[in-house]
Coordinates of C-alpha atoms and ligand atoms in Angstrom, one line a residue:
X218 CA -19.9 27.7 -5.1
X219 CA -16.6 26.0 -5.5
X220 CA -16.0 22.9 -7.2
X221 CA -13.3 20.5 -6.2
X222 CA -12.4 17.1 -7.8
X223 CA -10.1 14.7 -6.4
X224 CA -8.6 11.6 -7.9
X225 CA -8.5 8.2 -5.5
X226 CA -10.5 7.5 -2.9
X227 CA -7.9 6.1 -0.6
X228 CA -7.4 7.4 2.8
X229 CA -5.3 10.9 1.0
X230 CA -8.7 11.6 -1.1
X231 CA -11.3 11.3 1.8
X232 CA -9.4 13.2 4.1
X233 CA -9.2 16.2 1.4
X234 CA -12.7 15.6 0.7
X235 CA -13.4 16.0 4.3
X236 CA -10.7 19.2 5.2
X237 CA -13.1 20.7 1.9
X238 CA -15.9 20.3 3.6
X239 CA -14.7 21.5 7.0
X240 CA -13.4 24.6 5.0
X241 CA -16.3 25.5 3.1
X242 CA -19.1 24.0 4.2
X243 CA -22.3 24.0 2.2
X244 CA -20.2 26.4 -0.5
X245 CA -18.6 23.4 -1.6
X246 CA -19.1 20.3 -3.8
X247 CA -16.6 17.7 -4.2
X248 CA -16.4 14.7 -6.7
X249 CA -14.1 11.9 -5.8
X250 CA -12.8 10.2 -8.7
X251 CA -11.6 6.5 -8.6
X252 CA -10.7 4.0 -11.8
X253 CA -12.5 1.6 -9.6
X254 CA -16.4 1.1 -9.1
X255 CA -15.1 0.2 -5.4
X256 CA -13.9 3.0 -2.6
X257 CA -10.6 3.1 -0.3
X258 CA -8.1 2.4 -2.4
X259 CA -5.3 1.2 0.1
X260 CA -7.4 0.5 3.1
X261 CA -9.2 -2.2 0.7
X262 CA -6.7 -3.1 -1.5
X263 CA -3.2 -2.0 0.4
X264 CA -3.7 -2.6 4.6
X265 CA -3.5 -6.3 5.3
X266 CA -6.7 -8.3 5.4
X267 CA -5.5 -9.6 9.0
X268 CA -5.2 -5.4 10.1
X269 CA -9.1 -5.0 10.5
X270 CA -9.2 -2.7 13.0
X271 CA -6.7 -0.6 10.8
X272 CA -9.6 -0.8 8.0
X273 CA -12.2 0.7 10.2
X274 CA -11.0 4.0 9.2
X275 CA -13.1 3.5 6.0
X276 CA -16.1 4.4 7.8
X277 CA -15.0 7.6 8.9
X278 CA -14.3 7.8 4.9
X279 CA -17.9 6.9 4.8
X280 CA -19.1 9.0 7.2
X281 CA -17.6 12.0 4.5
X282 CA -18.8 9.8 1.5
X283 CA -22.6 10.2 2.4
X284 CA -22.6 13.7 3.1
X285 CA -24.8 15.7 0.8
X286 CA -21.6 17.9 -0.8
X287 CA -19.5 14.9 -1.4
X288 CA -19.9 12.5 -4.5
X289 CA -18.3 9.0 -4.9
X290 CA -17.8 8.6 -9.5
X291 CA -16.5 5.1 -9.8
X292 CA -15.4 3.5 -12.5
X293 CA -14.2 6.2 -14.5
X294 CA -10.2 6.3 -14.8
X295 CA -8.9 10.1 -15.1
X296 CA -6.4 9.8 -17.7
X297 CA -8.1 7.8 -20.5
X298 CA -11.9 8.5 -19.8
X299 CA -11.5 12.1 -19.7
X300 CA -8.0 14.4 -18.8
X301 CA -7.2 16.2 -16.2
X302 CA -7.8 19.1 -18.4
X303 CA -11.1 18.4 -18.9
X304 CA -11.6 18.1 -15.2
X305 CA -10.1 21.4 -14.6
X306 CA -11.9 22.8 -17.0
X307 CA -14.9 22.0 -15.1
X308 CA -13.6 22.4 -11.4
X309 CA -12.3 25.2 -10.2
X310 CA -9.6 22.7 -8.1
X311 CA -8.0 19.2 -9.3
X312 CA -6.3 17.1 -6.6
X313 CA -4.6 13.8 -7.3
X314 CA -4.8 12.0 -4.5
X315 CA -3.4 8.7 -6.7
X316 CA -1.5 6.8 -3.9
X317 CA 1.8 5.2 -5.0
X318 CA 0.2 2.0 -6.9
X319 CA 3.6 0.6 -8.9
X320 CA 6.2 -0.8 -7.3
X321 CA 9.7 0.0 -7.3
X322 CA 11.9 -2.1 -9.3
X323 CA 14.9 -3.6 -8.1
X324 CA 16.7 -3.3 -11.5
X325 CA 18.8 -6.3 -10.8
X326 CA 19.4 -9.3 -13.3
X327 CA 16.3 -12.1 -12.8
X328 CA 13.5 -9.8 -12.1
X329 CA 12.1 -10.9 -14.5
X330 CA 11.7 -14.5 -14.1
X331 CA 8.6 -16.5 -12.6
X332 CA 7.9 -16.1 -9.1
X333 CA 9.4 -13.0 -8.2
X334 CA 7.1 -10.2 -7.0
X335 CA 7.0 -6.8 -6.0
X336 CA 4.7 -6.1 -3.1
X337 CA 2.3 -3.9 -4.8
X338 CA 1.2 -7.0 -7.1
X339 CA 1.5 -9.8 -4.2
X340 CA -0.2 -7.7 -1.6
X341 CA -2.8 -7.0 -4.7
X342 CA -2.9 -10.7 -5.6
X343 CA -3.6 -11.7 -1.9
X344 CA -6.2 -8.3 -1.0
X345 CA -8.5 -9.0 -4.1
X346 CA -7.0 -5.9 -6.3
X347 CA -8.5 -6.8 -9.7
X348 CA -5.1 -6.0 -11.1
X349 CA -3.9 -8.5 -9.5
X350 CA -6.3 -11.5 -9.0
X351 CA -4.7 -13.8 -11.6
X352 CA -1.2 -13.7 -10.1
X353 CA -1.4 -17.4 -9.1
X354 CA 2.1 -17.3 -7.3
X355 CA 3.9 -21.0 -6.6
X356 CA 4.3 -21.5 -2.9
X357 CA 5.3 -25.0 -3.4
X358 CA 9.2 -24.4 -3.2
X359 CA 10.1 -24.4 0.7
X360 CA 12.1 -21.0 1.2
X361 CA 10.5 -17.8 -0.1
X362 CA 13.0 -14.7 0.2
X363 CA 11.2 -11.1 0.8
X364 CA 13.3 -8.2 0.4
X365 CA 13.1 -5.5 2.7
X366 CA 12.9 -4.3 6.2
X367 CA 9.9 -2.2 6.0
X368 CA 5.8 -3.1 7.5
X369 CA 5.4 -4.2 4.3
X370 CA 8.2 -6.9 4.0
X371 CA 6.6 -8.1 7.8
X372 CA 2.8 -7.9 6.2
X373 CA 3.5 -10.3 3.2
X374 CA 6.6 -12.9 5.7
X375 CA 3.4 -12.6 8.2
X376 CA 0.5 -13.8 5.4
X377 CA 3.1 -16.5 4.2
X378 CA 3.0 -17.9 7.5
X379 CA -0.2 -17.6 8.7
X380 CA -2.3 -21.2 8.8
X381 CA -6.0 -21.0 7.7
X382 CA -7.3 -20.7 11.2
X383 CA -5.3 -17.4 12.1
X384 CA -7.4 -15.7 9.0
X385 CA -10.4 -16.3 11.1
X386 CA -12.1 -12.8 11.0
X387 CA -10.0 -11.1 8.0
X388 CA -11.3 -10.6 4.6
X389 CA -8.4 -12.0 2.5
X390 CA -9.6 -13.5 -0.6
X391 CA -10.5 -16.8 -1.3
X392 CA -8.1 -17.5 -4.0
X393 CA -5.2 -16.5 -2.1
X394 CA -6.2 -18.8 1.2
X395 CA -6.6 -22.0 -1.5
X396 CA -3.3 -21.1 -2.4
X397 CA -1.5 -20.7 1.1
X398 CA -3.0 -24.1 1.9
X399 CA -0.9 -26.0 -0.9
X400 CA 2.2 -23.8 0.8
X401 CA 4.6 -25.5 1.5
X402 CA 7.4 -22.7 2.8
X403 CA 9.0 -23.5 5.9
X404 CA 11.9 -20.6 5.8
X405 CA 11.2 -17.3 5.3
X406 CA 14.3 -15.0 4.9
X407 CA 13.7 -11.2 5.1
X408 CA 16.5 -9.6 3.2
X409 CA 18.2 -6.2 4.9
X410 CA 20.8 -4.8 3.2
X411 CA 21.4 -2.8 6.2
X412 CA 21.4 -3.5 9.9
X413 CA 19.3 -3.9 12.7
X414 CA 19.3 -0.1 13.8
X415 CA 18.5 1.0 10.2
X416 CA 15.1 -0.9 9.6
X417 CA 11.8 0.6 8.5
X418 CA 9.3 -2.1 11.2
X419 CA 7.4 -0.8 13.6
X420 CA 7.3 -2.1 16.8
X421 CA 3.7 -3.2 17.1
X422 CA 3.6 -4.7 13.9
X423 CA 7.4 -6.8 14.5
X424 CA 5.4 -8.1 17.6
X425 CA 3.0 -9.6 15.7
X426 CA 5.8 -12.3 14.8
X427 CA 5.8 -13.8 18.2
X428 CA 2.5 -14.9 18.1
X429 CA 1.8 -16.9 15.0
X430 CA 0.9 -20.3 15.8
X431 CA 3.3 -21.9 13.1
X432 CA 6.0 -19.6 12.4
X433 CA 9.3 -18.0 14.6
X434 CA 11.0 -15.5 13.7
X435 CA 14.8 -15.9 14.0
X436 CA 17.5 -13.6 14.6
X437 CA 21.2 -14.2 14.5
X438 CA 22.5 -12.6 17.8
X439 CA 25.7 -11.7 16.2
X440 CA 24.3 -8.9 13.9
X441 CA 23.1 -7.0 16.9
X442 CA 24.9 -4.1 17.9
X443 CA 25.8 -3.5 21.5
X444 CA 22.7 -2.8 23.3
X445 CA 24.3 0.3 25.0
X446 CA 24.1 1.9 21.2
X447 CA 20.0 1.4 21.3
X448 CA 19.7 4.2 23.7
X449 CA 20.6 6.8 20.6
X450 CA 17.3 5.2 19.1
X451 CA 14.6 6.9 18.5
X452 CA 11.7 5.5 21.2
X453 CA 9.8 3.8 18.4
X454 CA 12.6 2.1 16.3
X455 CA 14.2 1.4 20.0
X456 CA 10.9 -0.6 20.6
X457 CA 11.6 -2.5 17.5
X458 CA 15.3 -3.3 18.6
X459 CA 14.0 -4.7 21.1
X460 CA 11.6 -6.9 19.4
X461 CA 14.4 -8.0 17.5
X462 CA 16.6 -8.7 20.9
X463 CA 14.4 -11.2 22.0
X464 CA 13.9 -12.8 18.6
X465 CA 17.7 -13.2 19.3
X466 CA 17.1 -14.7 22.4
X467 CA 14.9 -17.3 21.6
X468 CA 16.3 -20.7 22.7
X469 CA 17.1 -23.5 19.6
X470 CA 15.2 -26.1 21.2
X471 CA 11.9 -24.0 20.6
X472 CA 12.1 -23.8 16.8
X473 CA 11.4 -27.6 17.1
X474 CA 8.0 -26.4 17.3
X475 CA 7.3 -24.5 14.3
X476 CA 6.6 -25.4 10.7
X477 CA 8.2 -22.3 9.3
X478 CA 11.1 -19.9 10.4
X479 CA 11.3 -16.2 9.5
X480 CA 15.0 -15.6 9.7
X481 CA 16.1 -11.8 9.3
X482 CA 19.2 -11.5 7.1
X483 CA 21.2 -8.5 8.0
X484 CA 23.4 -6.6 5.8
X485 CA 22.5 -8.4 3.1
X486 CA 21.8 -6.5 -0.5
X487 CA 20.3 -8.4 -3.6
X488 CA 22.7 -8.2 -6.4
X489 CA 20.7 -10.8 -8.8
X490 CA 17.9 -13.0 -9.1
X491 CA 19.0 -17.1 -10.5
X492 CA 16.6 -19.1 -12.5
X493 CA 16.0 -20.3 -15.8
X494 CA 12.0 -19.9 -15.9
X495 CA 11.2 -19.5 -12.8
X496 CA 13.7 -18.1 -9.9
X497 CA 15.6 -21.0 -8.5
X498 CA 17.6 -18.7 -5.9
X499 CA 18.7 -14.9 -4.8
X500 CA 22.4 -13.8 -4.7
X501 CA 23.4 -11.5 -2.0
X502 CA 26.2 -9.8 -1.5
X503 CA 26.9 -9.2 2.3
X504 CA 27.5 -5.0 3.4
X505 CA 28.8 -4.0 6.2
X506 CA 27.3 0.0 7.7
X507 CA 29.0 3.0 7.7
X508 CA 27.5 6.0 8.9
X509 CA 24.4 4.4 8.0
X510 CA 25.2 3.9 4.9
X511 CA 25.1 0.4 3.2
X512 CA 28.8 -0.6 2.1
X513 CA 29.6 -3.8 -0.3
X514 CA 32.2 -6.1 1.0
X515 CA 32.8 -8.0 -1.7
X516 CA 31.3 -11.3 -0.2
X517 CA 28.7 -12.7 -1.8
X518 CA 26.3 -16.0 -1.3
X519 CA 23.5 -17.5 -2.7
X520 CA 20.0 -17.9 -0.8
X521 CA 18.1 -20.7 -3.3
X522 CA 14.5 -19.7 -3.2
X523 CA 11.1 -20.3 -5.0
X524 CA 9.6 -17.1 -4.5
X525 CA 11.0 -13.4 -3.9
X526 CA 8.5 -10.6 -3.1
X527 CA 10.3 -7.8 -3.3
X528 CA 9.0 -4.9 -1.1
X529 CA 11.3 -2.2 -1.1
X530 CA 8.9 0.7 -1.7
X531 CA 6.5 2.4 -4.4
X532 CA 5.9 5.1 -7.0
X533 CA 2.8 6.9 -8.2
X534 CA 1.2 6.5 -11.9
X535 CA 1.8 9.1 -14.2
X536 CA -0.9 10.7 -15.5
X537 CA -0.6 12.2 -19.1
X538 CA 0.5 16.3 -19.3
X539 CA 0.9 15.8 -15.1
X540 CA 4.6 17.1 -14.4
X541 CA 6.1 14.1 -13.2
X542 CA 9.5 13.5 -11.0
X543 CA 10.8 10.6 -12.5
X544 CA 13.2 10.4 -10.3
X545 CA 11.3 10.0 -6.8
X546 CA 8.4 8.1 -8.3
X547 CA 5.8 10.8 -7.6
X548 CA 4.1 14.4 -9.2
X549 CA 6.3 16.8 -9.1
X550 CA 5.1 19.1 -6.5
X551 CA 5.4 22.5 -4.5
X552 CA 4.6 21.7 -1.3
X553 CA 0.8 19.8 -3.2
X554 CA 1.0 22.7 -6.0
X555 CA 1.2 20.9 -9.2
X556 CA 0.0 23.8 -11.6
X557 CA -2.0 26.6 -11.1
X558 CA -5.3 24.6 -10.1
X559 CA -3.8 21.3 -9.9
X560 CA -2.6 19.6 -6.8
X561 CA -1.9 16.5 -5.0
X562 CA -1.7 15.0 -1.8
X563 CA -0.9 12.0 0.2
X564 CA 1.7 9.2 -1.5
X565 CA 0.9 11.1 -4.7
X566 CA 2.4 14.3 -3.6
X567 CA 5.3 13.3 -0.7
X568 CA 6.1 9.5 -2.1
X569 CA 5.3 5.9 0.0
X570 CA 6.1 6.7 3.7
X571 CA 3.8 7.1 6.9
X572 CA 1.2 5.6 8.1
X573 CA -2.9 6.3 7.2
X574 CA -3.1 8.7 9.7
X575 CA -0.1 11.1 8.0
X576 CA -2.6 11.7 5.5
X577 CA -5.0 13.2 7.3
X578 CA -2.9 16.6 8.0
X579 CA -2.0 16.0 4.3
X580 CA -5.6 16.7 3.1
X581 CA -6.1 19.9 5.4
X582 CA -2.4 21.3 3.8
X583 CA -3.5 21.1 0.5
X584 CA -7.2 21.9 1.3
X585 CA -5.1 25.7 3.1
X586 CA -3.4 26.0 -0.1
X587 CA -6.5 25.8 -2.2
X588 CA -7.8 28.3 0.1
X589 CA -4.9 30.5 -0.7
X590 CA -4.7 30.5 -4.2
X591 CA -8.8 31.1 -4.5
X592 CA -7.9 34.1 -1.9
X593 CA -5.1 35.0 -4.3
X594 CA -7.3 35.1 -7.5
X595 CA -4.8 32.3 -8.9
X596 CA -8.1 30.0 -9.4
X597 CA -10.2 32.3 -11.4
X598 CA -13.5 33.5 -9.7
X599 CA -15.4 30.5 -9.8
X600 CA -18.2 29.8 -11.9
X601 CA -17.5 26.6 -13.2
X602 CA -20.0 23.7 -14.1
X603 CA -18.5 21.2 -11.9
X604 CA -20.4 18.1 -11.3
X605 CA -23.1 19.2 -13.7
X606 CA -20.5 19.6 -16.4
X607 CA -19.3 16.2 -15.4
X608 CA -22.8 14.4 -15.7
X609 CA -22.9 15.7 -19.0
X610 CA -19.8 14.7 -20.2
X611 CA -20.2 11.4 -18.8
X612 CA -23.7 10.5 -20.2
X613 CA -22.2 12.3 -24.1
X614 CA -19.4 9.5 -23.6
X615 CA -21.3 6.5 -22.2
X616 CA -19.3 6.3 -19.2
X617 CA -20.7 3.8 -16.4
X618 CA -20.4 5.6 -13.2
X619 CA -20.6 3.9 -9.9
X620 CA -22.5 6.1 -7.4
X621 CA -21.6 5.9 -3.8
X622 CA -25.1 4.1 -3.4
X623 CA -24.1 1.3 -6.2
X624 CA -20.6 1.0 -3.9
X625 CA -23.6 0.1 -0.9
X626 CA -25.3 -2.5 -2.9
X627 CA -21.7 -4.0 -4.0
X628 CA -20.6 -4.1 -0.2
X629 CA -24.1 -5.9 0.8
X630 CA -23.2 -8.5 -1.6
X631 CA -19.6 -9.3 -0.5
X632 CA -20.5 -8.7 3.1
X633 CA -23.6 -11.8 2.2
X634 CA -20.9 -14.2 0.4
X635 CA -18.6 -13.8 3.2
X636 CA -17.5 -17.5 4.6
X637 CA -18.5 -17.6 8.4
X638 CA -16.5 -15.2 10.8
X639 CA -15.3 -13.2 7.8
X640 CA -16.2 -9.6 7.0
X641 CA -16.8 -9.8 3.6
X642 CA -15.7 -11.6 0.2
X643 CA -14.6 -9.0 -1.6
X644 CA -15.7 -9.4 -6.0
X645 CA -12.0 -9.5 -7.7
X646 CA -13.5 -8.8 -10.7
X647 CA -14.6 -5.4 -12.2
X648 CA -17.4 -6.5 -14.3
X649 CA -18.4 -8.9 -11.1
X650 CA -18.6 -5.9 -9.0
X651 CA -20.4 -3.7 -11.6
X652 CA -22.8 -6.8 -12.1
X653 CA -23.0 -6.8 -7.7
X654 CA -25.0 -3.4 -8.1
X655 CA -27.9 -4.2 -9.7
Ligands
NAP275 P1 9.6 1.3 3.7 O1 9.2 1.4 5.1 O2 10.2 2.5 3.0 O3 10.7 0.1 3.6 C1 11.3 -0.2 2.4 C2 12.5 -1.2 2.7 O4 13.0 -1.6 1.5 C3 13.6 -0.6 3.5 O5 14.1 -1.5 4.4 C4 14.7 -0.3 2.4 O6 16.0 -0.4 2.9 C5 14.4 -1.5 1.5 N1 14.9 -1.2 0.1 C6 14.7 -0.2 -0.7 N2 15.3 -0.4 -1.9 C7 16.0 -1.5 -1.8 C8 16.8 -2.2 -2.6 N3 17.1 -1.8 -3.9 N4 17.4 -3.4 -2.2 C9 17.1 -3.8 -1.0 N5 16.4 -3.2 -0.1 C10 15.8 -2.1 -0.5 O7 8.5 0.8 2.7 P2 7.2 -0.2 2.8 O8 7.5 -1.3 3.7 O9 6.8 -0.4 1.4 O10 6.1 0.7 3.5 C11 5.6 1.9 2.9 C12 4.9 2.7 4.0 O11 3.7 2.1 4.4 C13 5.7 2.9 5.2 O12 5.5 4.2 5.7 C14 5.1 1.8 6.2 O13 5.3 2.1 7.5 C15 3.7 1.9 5.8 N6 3.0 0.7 6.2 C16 2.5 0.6 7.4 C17 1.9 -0.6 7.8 C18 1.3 -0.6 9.2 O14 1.3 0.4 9.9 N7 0.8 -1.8 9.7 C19 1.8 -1.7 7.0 C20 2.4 -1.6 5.7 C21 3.0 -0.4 5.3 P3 16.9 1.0 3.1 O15 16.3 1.5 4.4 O16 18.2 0.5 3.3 O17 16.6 1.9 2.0

């Protein structure tokens, strides 16, 4: 028998668990690990609450969870309730499947000050993460600025924007829809400090912004190159171009029908954050590309603002006596080899890029190179108490583990609060959700 343990049960973590399973079968057991006593890390926590269909993955993760060789322990945090050497003591194989939960900083002046986020807490805040439920951000100032060109600068300019009827059908929490109603945003600047060839949207997701039923998105025909230079494109960031040609094409006239505007601001880098509390405004300084490279000009100018979200990317959580790459935000990794016994996968192992499904071939690489080293002798030759050990351990240090079958219970109670044509209203609260079980 071999005993696996994986940390995170985001999309990475299930798709290991399930790659284990297709690679040894019944000669497997596998404990996935989360801090949380809830499953799914980013699909609940991460995807946007108006991206439902995207969260249907989770019951493929399901499907995996409730298999007899595969074990949900919630609520225990690797790294505090027990080590990673104590796990690998006990399995024969440790994978961190973590996910990339802090953001990156800008490391400009201001970042500090009230009112400016990074994505991983405002996403958080408006997605129920327990981290993050008391964020209580001010939408009362009328131009927010999000930095970024990325799905996640769209996600968080599209939630700002979005009325209470266009959340019909989404689970985002309540406290962040009583919030959006006392909004009172009407521009929305997304800050690129590069061009239109050099974002990070895809095209189905830039879409999106032509059909909200208060906002237009706006984009200043003049930073567009010439359109003969889209066919070097790639097809999909092509697609996106052309989203952003007919943003550009949109007539003045029909702005007189929106509440808000999402303007794109093009070569436009953040150089610091002005306030005295709270932030008051954003300077930029404007770039110009060279070999697709962001250049300063020189030029700067000042975008006043009452709220910045910064989403310009993530890094993992170190975990103590993990090698860690500082540098990149992530473990330090051969392609998932850690140390002899010790891998990880997904956002953990490659950093924040992809989309859910990239994980999926993730788990089955790192599942191969477990197979490998057990071929190799690297991993011992088994024998090792795995979830046995574990249950001991946990009951010697009073540890409250959530079973996959409390995470049911907990799930019947926010899918039973849920307002009317919502999925669920998710608990925000860990002792709420722990209390949900019973
Ligand atoms: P991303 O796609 O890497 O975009 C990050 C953006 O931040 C880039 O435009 C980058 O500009 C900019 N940036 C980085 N550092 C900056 C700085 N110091 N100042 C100004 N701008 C800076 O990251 P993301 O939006 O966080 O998304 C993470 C991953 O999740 C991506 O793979 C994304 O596609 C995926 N995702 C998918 C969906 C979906 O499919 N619906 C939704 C959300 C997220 P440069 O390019 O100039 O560095």
């Amino acid at each position: 028998m071999r005993h696996i343990a994986i940390i995170g049960s985001g999309p990475a973590g299930y798709y290991t668990a399930e790659a284990a399973q297709k690679q040894w079968g019944d000669d497997v057991r596998v404990d996935v690990f989360d801090m949380l006593p809830v499953p799914y890390g980013l699909i609940r926590t991460g995807v946007a609450p108006d991206h439902q269909s995207i969260k249907g993955v989770s019951k493929r993760y399901e499907a995996t969870a409730l298999s007899d060789n595969v074990r949900f322990v919630g609520n225990v945090m690797i790294g505090k309730d027990l080590s990673v050497a104590e796990l690998q003591k006990l399995y024969d194989a440790v994978v961190i499947a973590t996910g990339a939960p802090h953001d990156r900083k800008l490391d400009l002046p201001g970042e500090n000050l009230g009112n400016v986020y990074g994505s991983a807490a405002f996403v958080g805040w408006y997605n129920g993460h327990p981290l993050f439920a008391d964020l209580d951000p001010d939408l009362t100032g009328d131009t927010a600025v999000v930095i970024g060109m990325g799905n996640v600068a769209l996600d968080v300019a599209r939630i700002l924007s979005k009325s209470r009827a266009e959340f019909a059908g989404s689970d985002i929490v309540a406290h962040a829809l009583d919030v959006l109603d006392t909004s009172r945003i009407k521009r929305i600047v997304v800050l690129g400090r590069r061009g239109p060839h050099q974002i990070m949207m895809t095209p189905k997701e830039l879409g999106e912004l032509s059909h909200l039923t208060r906002a237009a998105p706006r984009v200043d025909p003049a930073d567009l190159p010439e359109e003969g230079e889209d066919a070097l494109l790639e097809p999909g960031l092509r697609k996106s171009v052309n989203h952003l040609r007919s943003f550009a094409a949109i007539p003045e006239s029909h702005y007189a029908d929106y509440g808000i505007e999402i303007e794109f601001d093009f070569f436009a880098s953040p150089k610091a954050l002005i306030g005295t509390d709270k932030v008051e405004g954003i300077e930029v300084e404007r770039t110009k590309v060279e070999a697709g490279r962001a250049i300063s000009t020189g030029e700067t100018y000042i975008i006043p603002a009452g709220l910045v979200v910064a989403c310009i990317g993530y890094r993992s959580s170190p975990i103590p006596d993990v090698p860690f790459d500082e540098r990149e935000g992530k473990f330090a990794n051969d392609e998932g080899r850690i140390l002899p016994g010790l891998y990880c996968v997904g956002w953990a192992r490659r950093g924040p890029s992809g989309t859910i499904g990239t994980n999926r071939p993730d788990g089955f690489s790192v599942v191969e190179k477990i197979a490998e080293d057990i071929a190799s002798g690297t991993l011992g030759h088994g024998g090792k108490a795995g979830r046995a050990g574990f249950d001991s351990l946990a009951a010697e240090r009073g540890l409250d583990v959530v079973t996959f079958r409390d995470w049911k219970k907990i799930e019947e109670a926010e899918n039973a609060r849920a307002r009317a044509g919502a999925p669920r209203e998710k608990f925000v609260d860990v002792a709420e959700m722990i209390a949900a079980r019973r």
